Amino acid sequence: MKLVLLGAPGAGKGTQAVKIAEKYGIVHISTGDIFRKNLKEGTPVGLKAKAYIDKGQLVPDEVTCEIVAERLKEADCQKGFMLDGFPRNVYQAQALEKMTDIDVVLNIAVDLNKLMARLTGRRVCAACGESYHVSTFTQSKCLKCGGDVIQRADDTEETVGKRLQVYTEQTQPLIDFYQKKGKLQSVDGMAAIDDVFADVVKVLDAVR
Ligand code: ADP
Ligand code: ADP
Ligand code: ZN
């Protein structure tokens, strides 16, 4: 299964991706995670990406598309994969079409007005990427792996505002793009996490 997860920042892509990877055994490829890993390791890609991530802007397409193209060539992607956070604009979607054929694009639909609280309250495991929220989780260690649970530097009110604007201008048009190709499936991302996942499973079981 070759799957793309689409949705605004904070829609729940990462949260659902972890569950999907567990249930279906497919690789989870998050471009945001790849950039953050490079940033931590101080690689040239990380240094280049930092300025954009800090401002809530998209990292340039050439850098991002190259990373994804290389990642998809790896052996673990041959059985299928799930892209989380890519593509984020029409240019990237067209580049992806040249790399591979996607089976389904799963759009996690949310009310954009509710996302500020989700994102400024988000906490993530620095080791495994698990997402938590301060409203329900106040510990400092990850329940899954024991790693440190931290707040992302770009989950501040100012940067979130910018990211939501970038989403509306550049990423939201992809809903239409994939709808026209007959690949789009949507789930209601405002429901509780487990209810969203139940809907996701219905969609994915039908395309598998
Ligand atoms: P994304 O990867 O799309 O940016 P995350 O999966 O990291 O989003 O979720 C953003 C925040 O919202 C996290 O704090 C997460 O725990 C929380 N969250 C995710 N899904 C839901 C949901 N269905 N209802 C309420 N909060 C959610
Ligand atoms: P979110 O939880 O908001 O969906 P991500 O972890 O996917 O955030 O992305 C964090 C940042 O990494 C983005 O604001 C952007 O700067 C950069 N980034 C991630 N994916 C892409 C992409 N496909 N194209 C350009 N920049 C990206
Ligand atoms: Zn963890």
Tab-separated table of C-alpha atoms and ligand atoms in Angstrom, residues 125-130 132 142-149, ligand 3:
chain	number	residue	atom	x	y	z
A	125	CYS	CA	8.847	12.178	22.052
A	126	ALA	CA	12.285	13.225	20.831
A	127	ALA	CA	13.233	9.567	20.394
A	128	CYS	CA	10.275	7.860	18.681
A	129	GLY	CA	8.097	10.767	17.545
A	130	GLU	CA	4.981	9.815	19.503
A	132	TYR	CA	1.059	13.849	23.180
A	142	CYS	CA	7.489	8.746	26.593
A	143	LEU	CA	5.031	5.958	27.444
A	144	LYS	CA	6.162	3.953	24.428
A	145	CYS	CA	9.948	4.139	24.597
A	146	GLY	CA	10.930	6.132	27.683
A	147	GLY	CA	12.459	8.902	25.549
A	148	ASP	CA	12.324	12.588	26.500
A	149	VAL	CA	9.017	14.297	25.789
B	3	ZN	ZN	8.981	7.593	22.485
